[in-house]
Coordinates of N, CA, C and O in Angstrom, one line a residue:
H274 N 236.7 160.3 178.6 CA 238.1 159.9 178.0 C 238.2 158.1 178.0 O 238.2 157.6 176.8
I275 N 237.1 157.7 178.7 CA 237.5 156.1 179.4 C 236.4 155.5 177.8 O 236.8 154.6 177.1
I276 N 235.4 155.9 177.9 CA 234.5 156.4 176.3 C 235.3 156.1 175.2 O 235.0 154.9 174.3
H277 N 236.7 157.6 174.6 CA 237.4 157.6 173.5 C 237.8 156.2 173.6 O 237.7 156.1 172.7
M278 N 238.3 155.6 174.6 CA 239.6 154.6 174.6 C 239.0 153.0 174.2 O 238.9 152.4 173.8
L279 N 237.8 153.0 174.9 CA 236.6 152.1 174.2 C 236.5 152.1 172.3 O 236.0 150.7 172.0
E280 N 236.1 153.3 172.5 CA 235.6 153.3 171.3 C 237.0 153.1 170.3 O 237.5 152.3 169.0
C281 N 238.7 153.4 170.5 CA 239.8 153.3 170.5 C 239.8 151.8 170.2 O 240.4 151.1 169.0
L282 N 238.7 151.4 171.2 CA 239.6 149.4 171.1 C 238.8 148.5 170.5 O 239.6 148.1 169.3
R283 N 237.7 149.8 170.1 CA 237.2 148.8 169.1 C 237.2 149.4 167.7 O 237.9 148.4 166.5
E284 N 238.0 150.3 167.4 CA 238.2 150.6 165.9 C 239.6 149.9 165.7 O 239.6 149.8 164.5
S285 N 240.0 149.7 166.9 CA 241.3 149.1 166.3 C 241.6 147.6 166.6 O 242.2 146.5 165.5
S286 N 240.6 146.5 167.6 CA 240.3 145.5 166.6 C 239.0 144.4 167.7 O 238.8 144.9 169.2
D287 N 238.4 144.9 166.3 CA 236.5 144.0 166.8 C 236.5 143.3 167.8 O 236.2 142.7 168.4
A288 N 237.3 142.3 167.4 CA 237.7 140.6 168.1 C 237.6 140.8 169.8 O 237.4 140.3 170.4
T289 N 238.8 142.0 169.8 CA 239.1 142.1 171.1 C 238.0 143.2 171.9 O 237.2 142.9 173.3
Y290 N 237.7 143.9 171.4 CA 235.8 145.1 171.9 C 235.8 143.7 172.1 O 234.9 143.6 172.7
T291 N 234.6 142.8 171.5 CA 234.6 141.9 170.9 C 234.1 141.6 173.0 O 233.4 140.5 173.8
H292 N 235.3 140.6 173.0 CA 236.1 139.7 173.5 C 235.8 140.1 175.2 O 235.0 140.5 176.5
S293 N 235.9 141.7 175.4 CA 236.3 142.8 176.8 C 235.0 143.1 176.5 O 234.3 143.1 178.2
V294 N 233.7 143.1 175.9 CA 232.5 143.7 176.5 C 231.5 142.1 176.4 O 231.2 142.0 177.7
S295 N 232.3 140.4 176.5 CA 231.8 138.8 176.9 C 232.3 139.3 178.5 O 231.4 139.0 179.0
V296 N 233.7 139.7 178.5 CA 234.1 139.5 179.9 C 233.6 140.0 181.1 O 233.7 140.3 182.1
A297 N 232.9 141.5 180.4 CA 232.0 142.5 181.3 C 231.2 141.9 181.9 O 230.8 142.2 182.9
V298 N 230.3 141.6 180.1 CA 228.5 141.1 180.8 C 229.4 139.4 182.1 O 228.4 139.9 183.0
L299 N 229.7 138.8 181.8 CA 230.0 137.0 182.6 C 230.7 138.4 184.1 O 230.8 137.4 185.5
C300 N 231.4 138.7 183.7 CA 232.6 139.6 185.2 C 230.9 140.2 186.2 O 230.7 140.0 187.6
N301 N 229.9 141.2 185.6 CA 228.9 141.8 186.1 C 228.3 139.9 187.1 O 227.7 140.7 187.9
V302 N 227.7 139.5 186.2 CA 227.4 138.2 186.3 C 228.2 137.4 187.9 O 227.0 136.6 189.3
I303 N 228.9 137.1 187.7 CA 230.1 137.3 188.9 C 230.1 138.2 190.3 O 230.2 136.8 191.2
G304 N 230.0 138.7 189.9 CA 230.0 139.9 190.6 C 228.5 139.6 191.9 O 228.5 139.5 193.0
H305 N 226.9 139.8 190.8 CA 226.0 139.6 191.4 C 226.1 137.8 192.4 O 225.6 138.0 193.4
W306 N 226.6 136.7 191.9 CA 226.7 135.5 192.7 C 227.2 136.1 193.9 O 227.1 135.1 195.0
L307 N 228.3 136.9 193.8 CA 229.5 136.8 194.8 C 228.7 138.0 195.3 O 229.4 137.7 196.7
K308 N 227.5 138.4 195.3 CA 226.6 139.2 195.6 C 227.5 140.6 196.5 O 227.4 141.3 197.5
Y309 N 228.4 140.6 195.9 CA 229.0 142.2 196.1 C 227.7 143.7 196.3 O 226.8 143.5 195.3
S310 N 228.4 144.7 196.1 CA 227.5 145.8 196.4 C 227.4 146.2 195.3 O 228.1 145.9 193.6
E311 N 226.9 147.0 194.4 CA 225.9 147.8 193.4 C 227.4 148.0 193.2 O 228.0 148.2 191.1
E312 N 228.3 148.9 193.8 CA 229.8 149.6 193.4 C 231.0 149.0 193.3 O 231.6 149.3 191.9
D313 N 230.8 147.7 194.0 CA 231.5 146.9 193.3 C 231.2 145.7 192.2 O 232.1 145.5 191.0
I314 N 230.4 145.8 191.9 CA 229.6 145.4 190.3 C 230.7 146.0 189.6 O 230.8 145.6 188.7
R315 N 229.5 147.2 189.8 CA 230.2 148.2 188.5 C 231.9 148.1 188.2 O 232.1 148.1 186.9
N316 N 232.5 148.2 189.1 CA 233.6 147.9 189.1 C 234.2 147.1 188.3 O 235.2 147.1 187.7
L317 N 233.6 146.0 188.6 CA 234.1 144.5 188.4 C 233.5 144.7 186.9 O 234.6 143.7 185.7
T318 N 232.4 145.2 186.5 CA 232.2 145.0 185.0 C 232.9 146.0 184.5 O 233.7 145.6 183.4
L319 N 233.2 147.0 184.3 CA 234.2 147.4 184.1 C 236.0 147.0 184.4 O 236.5 147.5 182.7
A320 N 236.2 146.0 184.7 CA 237.8 145.8 185.0 C 237.8 144.9 183.9 O 238.2 144.8 183.2
G321 N 237.0 144.2 184.0 CA 236.7 143.2 182.4 C 236.3 143.9 181.1 O 237.4 143.4 179.7
M322 N 235.8 145.0 181.0 CA 235.5 146.0 179.4 C 236.8 146.3 179.2 O 237.5 146.5 178.1
L323 N 237.8 147.2 180.2 CA 239.1 147.8 180.5 C 240.1 147.0 180.7 O 241.7 147.2 180.6
H324 N 239.8 145.7 180.6 CA 241.0 144.3 180.7 C 242.2 145.1 179.9 O 243.3 144.6 180.0
D325 N 242.3 144.6 178.9 CA 242.9 144.4 177.4 C 242.8 146.2 176.4 O 243.0 145.6 175.5
I326 N 242.6 146.7 177.6 CA 242.5 148.1 176.5 C 244.3 148.7 176.3 O 244.4 149.2 175.3
G327 N 245.1 147.5 177.0 CA 247.0 148.2 176.3 C 247.3 147.9 174.7 O 247.5 147.3 174.3
K328 N 245.9 146.0 174.6 CA 245.7 145.7 172.9 C 245.8 147.2 172.5 O 246.7 147.2 171.1
T329 N 245.5 148.4 173.0 CA 245.4 149.5 171.6 C 246.7 149.7 170.8 O 247.2 150.6 170.7
T330 N 247.7 149.6 172.1 CA 249.4 149.8 171.7 C 250.2 149.4 170.6 O 251.2 148.7 170.5
I331 N 249.8 147.9 170.4 CA 250.2 147.1 169.3 C 249.1 147.0 168.6 O 248.2 146.7 168.3
P332 N 250.5 146.6 168.0 CA 250.0 146.4 165.9 C 249.3 145.3 166.1 O 249.5 144.2 165.9
S333 N 248.7 145.8 164.9 CA 247.2 145.2 164.9 C 248.1 143.9 163.7 O 247.3 142.5 163.9
A334 N 249.0 144.2 163.0 CA 249.7 142.4 162.3 C 250.0 141.2 163.0 O 250.0 140.4 163.0
I335 N 250.1 142.1 164.8 CA 250.6 140.7 165.9 C 249.0 140.4 166.3 O 249.1 139.4 166.5
I336 N 248.3 141.7 166.5 CA 246.8 141.2 167.0 C 245.9 140.6 166.3 O 244.9 139.8 166.7
D337 N 245.9 141.1 165.0 CA 245.2 139.5 164.3 C 246.3 139.0 163.3 O 245.6 138.0 162.6
K338 N 247.3 138.1 164.1 CA 248.1 137.4 163.0 C 247.3 136.6 163.0 O 246.9 135.8 164.1
P339 N 247.3 135.5 162.0 CA 246.5 134.1 161.9 C 247.5 133.4 161.7 O 246.6 132.0 161.6
S340 N 248.3 133.1 162.4 CA 249.3 131.8 162.8 C 250.1 132.3 163.9 O 249.9 133.6 164.5
R341 N 250.5 131.4 164.7 CA 251.2 131.4 166.2 C 251.9 132.8 166.3 O 253.0 132.8 165.3
L342 N 252.2 133.4 167.2 CA 253.4 133.9 167.4 C 255.0 133.5 167.4 O 254.5 133.1 168.2
T343 N 255.9 134.8 167.3 CA 257.0 134.2 167.3 C 257.0 134.8 169.2 O 256.4 135.4 169.4
P344 N 258.5 134.8 169.7 CA 258.6 135.0 170.9 C 258.6 136.4 170.8 O 259.0 136.8 171.7
A345 N 259.1 136.7 169.9 CA 259.3 138.4 170.2 C 258.1 139.1 169.9 O 258.0 139.2 171.1
E346 N 257.4 138.6 169.2 CA 255.5 138.8 169.3 C 255.1 138.4 170.4 O 254.4 139.8 171.1
F347 N 255.2 137.2 170.9 CA 254.8 137.3 172.1 C 255.4 137.9 173.6 O 254.5 138.7 174.5
E348 N 256.6 138.7 173.6 CA 256.6 140.1 174.3 C 256.2 140.7 174.1 O 256.1 141.4 175.0
I349 N 256.0 140.8 173.1 CA 255.0 142.2 173.0 C 253.6 142.5 172.8 O 253.3 143.0 173.8
I350 N 253.3 141.2 173.0 CA 251.3 140.6 173.6 C 251.4 141.1 174.7 O 251.2 141.3 175.6
K351 N 253.2 140.8 175.7 CA 253.4 140.7 176.6 C 253.3 142.1 177.5 O 252.7 142.4 178.8
S352 N 253.0 143.2 176.9 CA 253.0 144.4 177.4 C 251.8 145.0 177.2 O 252.0 146.4 177.8
H353 N 250.5 144.5 177.1 CA 249.7 144.6 176.8 C 248.9 145.0 178.6 O 248.8 146.4 178.7
P354 N 249.0 144.1 179.3 CA 248.6 145.1 180.7 C 249.3 146.6 181.6 O 248.3 146.9 182.1
Q355 N 250.8 146.0 180.7 CA 251.5 147.4 181.8 C 250.9 148.9 180.7 O 250.8 149.6 181.6
N356 N 250.7 148.6 179.5 CA 250.5 149.4 178.6 C 248.9 150.4 178.9 O 248.8 151.1 178.9
G357 N 248.1 149.2 179.6 CA 246.6 149.1 179.6 C 246.7 149.8 180.8 O 246.1 151.1 181.4
Y358 N 247.6 149.6 182.0 CA 248.3 150.3 183.5 C 248.2 151.5 183.0 O 247.0 152.8 183.6
N359 N 249.1 151.7 182.2 CA 249.1 153.1 181.6 C 249.0 154.1 181.6 O 248.2 154.8 181.6
L360 N 247.7 153.5 180.3 CA 246.4 154.5 180.0 C 245.7 154.8 180.9 O 245.4 156.2 180.6
L361 N 245.4 154.3 181.9 CA 244.3 154.6 182.6 C 244.7 154.8 183.8 O 243.4 155.5 184.8
I362 N 246.3 154.8 184.5 CA 246.6 155.4 185.9 C 246.3 156.9 185.7 O 245.6 156.7 187.4
D363 N 245.9 157.5 185.6 CA 245.7 159.2 185.2 C 244.4 159.3 185.2 O 243.7 160.5 184.7
Q364 N 243.1 158.3 184.9 CA 241.8 158.6 185.0 C 240.9 158.2 186.3 O 239.5 158.2 185.9
H365 N 241.8 158.3 187.4 CA 240.8 158.1 188.7 C 240.4 157.7 188.8 O 239.0 157.6 188.9
L366 N 240.7 156.0 188.0 CA 239.7 155.0 188.5 C 239.9 153.7 189.7 O 240.6 154.3 190.6
N367 N 238.6 153.1 189.8 CA 239.3 152.5 191.4 C 240.0 151.4 191.2 O 240.6 151.0 189.9
S368 N 241.1 151.8 192.0 CA 242.2 150.3 192.2 C 242.1 149.4 191.6 O 243.0 148.3 191.0
H369 N 240.8 148.1 192.1 CA 240.4 146.7 191.9 C 240.2 147.0 189.9 O 241.0 146.4 189.9
I370 N 240.7 148.2 189.4 CA 239.7 148.3 187.9 C 241.5 147.8 187.3 O 242.0 147.9 186.5
L371 N 242.1 148.9 188.2 CA 243.1 149.5 187.7 C 244.3 148.0 187.8 O 245.4 147.7 187.1
N372 N 244.2 147.0 189.5 CA 244.7 146.3 189.1 C 244.0 144.5 188.2 O 245.5 144.7 188.2
A373 N 243.0 145.0 187.9 CA 242.8 143.9 187.3 C 243.5 143.8 185.5 O 243.6 142.8 184.7
T374 N 243.5 145.1 185.5 CA 244.3 145.6 183.6 C 245.3 145.1 183.9 O 246.0 144.4 182.9
L375 N 246.4 145.3 185.2 CA 247.7 145.5 185.3 C 248.1 143.5 185.3 O 248.9 142.8 184.7
M376 N 246.9 143.1 185.7 CA 247.3 141.5 186.1 C 246.2 140.2 186.2 O 246.5 139.7 186.4
H377 N 245.7 140.4 185.3 CA 245.4 140.3 184.2 C 245.4 139.1 184.1 O 245.3 137.7 184.2
H378 N 246.8 138.6 183.7 CA 248.1 137.4 183.3 C 248.1 137.0 183.9 O 249.7 136.7 184.2
E379 N 248.7 137.4 185.7 CA 249.1 136.9 186.6 C 248.5 135.2 187.0 O 247.7 135.1 186.5
R380 N 249.4 134.6 187.2 CA 248.8 132.9 187.9 C 249.2 133.3 189.4 O 250.2 133.3 189.3
I381 N 248.3 132.0 189.3 CA 248.4 131.7 190.8 C 250.0 130.7 191.6 O 250.3 131.0 192.5
D382 N 250.4 130.1 190.1 CA 251.7 129.7 190.8 C 252.8 130.7 189.8 O 254.3 129.4 190.4
G383 N 252.8 132.0 189.9 CA 253.6 132.6 190.1 C 254.2 132.4 188.2 O 255.0 133.6 187.8
S384 N 254.6 131.6 187.5 CA 254.6 132.0 186.2 C 253.3 132.8 185.4 O 254.0 132.9 183.6
G385 N 252.9 133.8 185.8 CA 252.3 134.7 184.6 C 253.0 136.3 184.3 O 254.5 135.9 184.9
Y386 N 252.5 136.8 183.9 CA 253.3 137.8 183.9 C 252.5 139.2 183.6 O 251.3 139.5 183.6
P387 N 252.4 140.5 184.4 CA 253.9 141.0 183.8 C 254.8 140.9 185.3 O 256.3 141.7 184.8
R388 N 254.3 140.6 185.9 CA 255.5 140.6 187.6 C 255.8 139.3 188.2 O 256.4 139.3 188.7
G389 N 255.4 138.8 187.2 CA 255.2 136.8 188.0 C 254.9 136.9 189.7 O 255.3 136.2 190.3
L390 N 253.7 137.6 189.6 CA 252.8 137.6 191.3 C 252.1 136.2 190.8 O 252.0 135.6 190.9
K391 N 251.6 135.9 192.6 CA 251.4 134.2 192.7 C 250.6 134.5 193.8 O 250.9 135.5 194.7
G392 N 249.8 133.8 194.1 CA 248.8 133.3 195.1 C 247.8 134.8 195.3 O 247.6 135.6 194.7
D393 N 248.1 134.6 196.9 CA 247.3 136.3 197.1 C 248.0 137.2 197.1 O 247.3 138.8 197.4
E394 N 249.3 137.4 195.7 CA 249.9 138.8 195.3 C 248.8 139.1 194.4 O 249.0 140.4 194.3
I395 N 247.7 138.4 194.3 CA 247.3 139.1 192.8 C 245.6 139.6 194.2 O 245.2 138.8 194.0
P396 N 245.2 140.9 193.1 CA 244.4 141.0 193.9 C 243.1 140.6 193.4 O 242.7 139.7 192.3
L397 N 242.1 139.9 194.3 CA 240.7 138.8 193.8 C 240.1 139.7 192.6 O 239.4 138.8 191.5
S398 N 240.0 141.2 192.2 CA 239.3 141.9 190.6 C 240.2 140.7 190.0 O 239.8 140.5 188.4
A399 N 241.2 141.4 190.0 CA 242.5 140.7 189.4 C 242.4 138.8 188.3 O 242.2 138.3 187.2
Q400 N 242.1 138.2 189.7 CA 241.7 137.0 189.4 C 240.7 136.8 189.2 O 240.3 135.5 188.0
I401 N 239.6 137.3 189.0 CA 238.3 137.4 188.0 C 238.1 137.2 187.2 O 237.5 136.4 186.0
V402 N 239.0 138.7 187.0 CA 238.8 138.4 185.5 C 239.9 137.9 184.7 O 239.3 137.3 183.4
S403 N 240.8 137.3 185.0 CA 241.9 136.6 184.4 C 241.2 134.9 184.2 O 240.9 134.1 183.1
I404 N 240.0 134.4 185.1 CA 239.4 133.8 184.8 C 238.3 134.0 183.6 O 238.4 133.3 183.1
I405 N 237.7 134.2 183.6 CA 236.7 135.3 182.5 C 236.8 135.6 181.6 O 236.8 135.4 180.2
S406 N 238.5 136.2 181.4 CA 239.3 136.2 180.0 C 238.9 135.1 179.2 O 238.8 134.8 178.5
A407 N 240.1 134.0 180.4 CA 240.8 132.7 179.6 C 239.2 132.3 179.5 O 239.2 132.2 178.4
Y408 N 238.3 132.0 180.1 CA 236.9 131.5 179.4 C 236.8 131.7 178.0 O 236.2 131.0 176.7
C409 N 236.3 133.0 178.4 CA 236.3 133.0 176.8 C 237.5 133.4 175.4 O 236.5 133.3 174.5
S410 N 238.6 133.7 175.6 CA 239.5 133.1 174.9 C 239.8 132.3 174.9 O 239.4 132.3 172.8
L411 N 239.4 131.0 175.2 CA 238.9 129.7 174.7 C 237.9 129.4 174.2 O 237.5 128.7 172.7
T412 N 236.4 130.2 174.3 CA 235.2 130.1 173.4 C 235.0 131.1 172.3 O 233.9 130.7 171.4
E413 N 235.8 131.8 171.9 CA 235.6 132.4 171.2 C 236.7 132.1 169.4 O 237.4 131.8 170.3
K414 N 236.4 132.1 168.4 CA 237.2 132.1 167.8 C 238.4 132.5 167.3 O 237.9 134.1 167.3
R415 N 238.8 132.1 167.3 CA 240.2 133.4 166.4 C 240.5 133.4 165.5 O 239.8 131.8 164.5
T416 N 241.4 133.8 164.9 CA 241.7 133.6 163.7 C 242.8 133.1 163.9 O 243.6 132.4 162.3
Y417 N 243.6 132.6 164.8 CA 244.1 130.7 164.4 C 244.6 130.1 164.5 O 244.6 128.9 164.4
R418 N 242.8 129.9 165.0 CA 242.3 128.4 165.2 C 240.6 128.9 165.8 O 240.0 129.8 165.4
G419 N 239.5 128.1 165.8 CA 238.4 127.8 166.1 C 238.2 127.8 167.3 O 239.3 128.1 168.0
E420 N 236.3 128.1 167.6 CA 236.5 128.3 169.3 C 236.2 126.7 169.3 O 236.2 126.5 168.9
V421 N 236.4 126.9 171.0 CA 236.1 125.6 171.6 C 234.6 125.4 172.4 O 234.8 126.9 172.5
D422 N 234.2 125.0 172.3 CA 232.9 124.8 172.8 C 232.7 125.0 174.4 O 234.0 124.3 174.8
C423 N 231.6 125.2 175.3 CA 232.0 125.5 176.3 C 232.3 124.4 177.1 O 233.2 124.3 177.9
E424 N 232.4 122.8 177.0 CA 232.3 121.7 178.1 C 233.7 121.9 178.2 O 235.2 121.3 178.9
K425 N 234.7 121.6 176.3 CA 235.9 121.5 176.5 C 236.9 123.0 176.9 O 238.0 122.5 178.1
A426 N 235.9 123.8 177.4 CA 236.9 125.2 177.9 C 236.4 124.3 178.8 O 238.0 124.7 179.7
I427 N 236.0 123.9 179.9 CA 235.8 124.0 181.1 C 236.7 123.3 181.8 O 237.8 122.8 182.6
E428 N 236.8 121.6 180.8 CA 237.9 120.3 180.2 C 238.9 121.5 180.6 O 240.2 121.3 181.9
I429 N 239.4 122.0 179.8 CA 240.8 123.3 180.0 C 241.5 124.0 180.9 O 242.3 123.4 181.5
M430 N 239.8 124.4 181.0 CA 240.0 125.4 182.5 C 240.2 124.4 184.2 O 241.0 124.6 184.8
E431 N 240.0 123.4 184.0 CA 239.7 122.5 185.1 C 241.5 122.2 185.2 O 241.6 121.9 186.4
K432 N 242.3 121.8 183.8 CA 243.6 121.5 184.7 C 244.3 123.0 184.8 O 245.5 122.7 185.9
E433 N 243.7 123.9 185.0 CA 244.8 124.9 185.1 C 243.9 125.3 186.3 O 245.0 126.4 187.2
S434 N 243.2 125.2 186.8 CA 242.5 124.9 188.5 C 244.0 125.4 189.1 O 244.7 123.8 189.8
G435 N 244.5 126.3 190.2 CA 245.5 125.5 191.3 C 246.4 126.2 190.8 O 247.4 126.8 191.5
K436 N 246.8 126.1 189.3 CA 247.8 126.7 188.7 C 247.9 128.0 188.3 O 248.3 129.1 189.0
Q437 N 247.2 128.5 187.2 CA 246.6 129.4 186.6 C 245.6 130.3 187.4 O 245.8 131.4 187.7
F438 N 244.7 129.6 187.6 CA 243.7 130.3 188.5 C 243.6 129.4 190.0 O 243.9 128.7 190.4
N439 N 243.1 131.1 190.8 CA 242.8 129.9 192.0 C 241.8 129.3 191.9 O 240.5 129.7 191.7
S440 N 241.4 128.5 192.6 CA 240.9 126.9 192.6 C 239.2 127.2 193.1 O 238.7 127.0 192.8
D441 N 239.5 128.1 194.4 CA 238.2 128.7 195.0 C 237.8 129.3 194.1 O 236.3 128.8 194.2
I442 N 237.9 130.8 193.5 CA 237.6 131.4 192.4 C 236.7 130.6 191.1 O 235.6 130.9 190.5
Y443 N 237.8 129.3 191.0 CA 236.9 128.9 189.8 C 236.2 128.0 189.8 O 235.0 128.2 189.2
D444 N 236.1 127.4 191.3 CA 234.8 127.2 191.7 C 233.5 127.8 191.6 O 233.0 127.6 190.3
I445 N 233.7 128.7 191.5 CA 232.3 129.5 192.1 C 232.0 130.1 190.7 O 230.9 130.3 189.5
C446 N 232.8 131.0 189.5 CA 233.2 131.4 187.8 C 232.9 130.0 187.5 O 231.0 130.0 186.7
K447 N 232.6 129.1 187.7 CA 232.5 127.6 186.4 C 231.1 126.9 186.1 O 230.0 126.3 186.2
K448 N 230.3 127.7 188.1 CA 228.9 127.5 188.4 C 228.5 128.4 187.0 O 226.6 128.1 186.5

């Protein structure tokens, strides 16, 4: 069923699928850097691959919109973490995968969504996926903007360290 979901993700948005593959690969690297067990690396990699699965429930007109989203459209986009969690909850997946899917848009300062969690309320797997997803999002070409080079992406993310991201985890990831 998971493979079918990934195929649906690819069919619904090639850009989201490509983003998810990039996040999964970098999560795998981070898992090795953190000296995680092989099982934990697999779970973190799969969390990276599935974190945006909820975007399959969002209309493609919103996902692929070539301009800025309206506030109403952004509210719809903000439903994708919960939608993804709902799609995965019955798949008997590790809690790290489920938590990363649900909480990858939470911010350390509490300003994220869907629950407004902050600090240690956000599981480590979700914090890692959040950092990697943000980096990949910045460095990928989007319909509404070009890609940002790696150095500029790091500069942008530096400013968010301690607000959007756990600064300790960010420091590990930026290496």
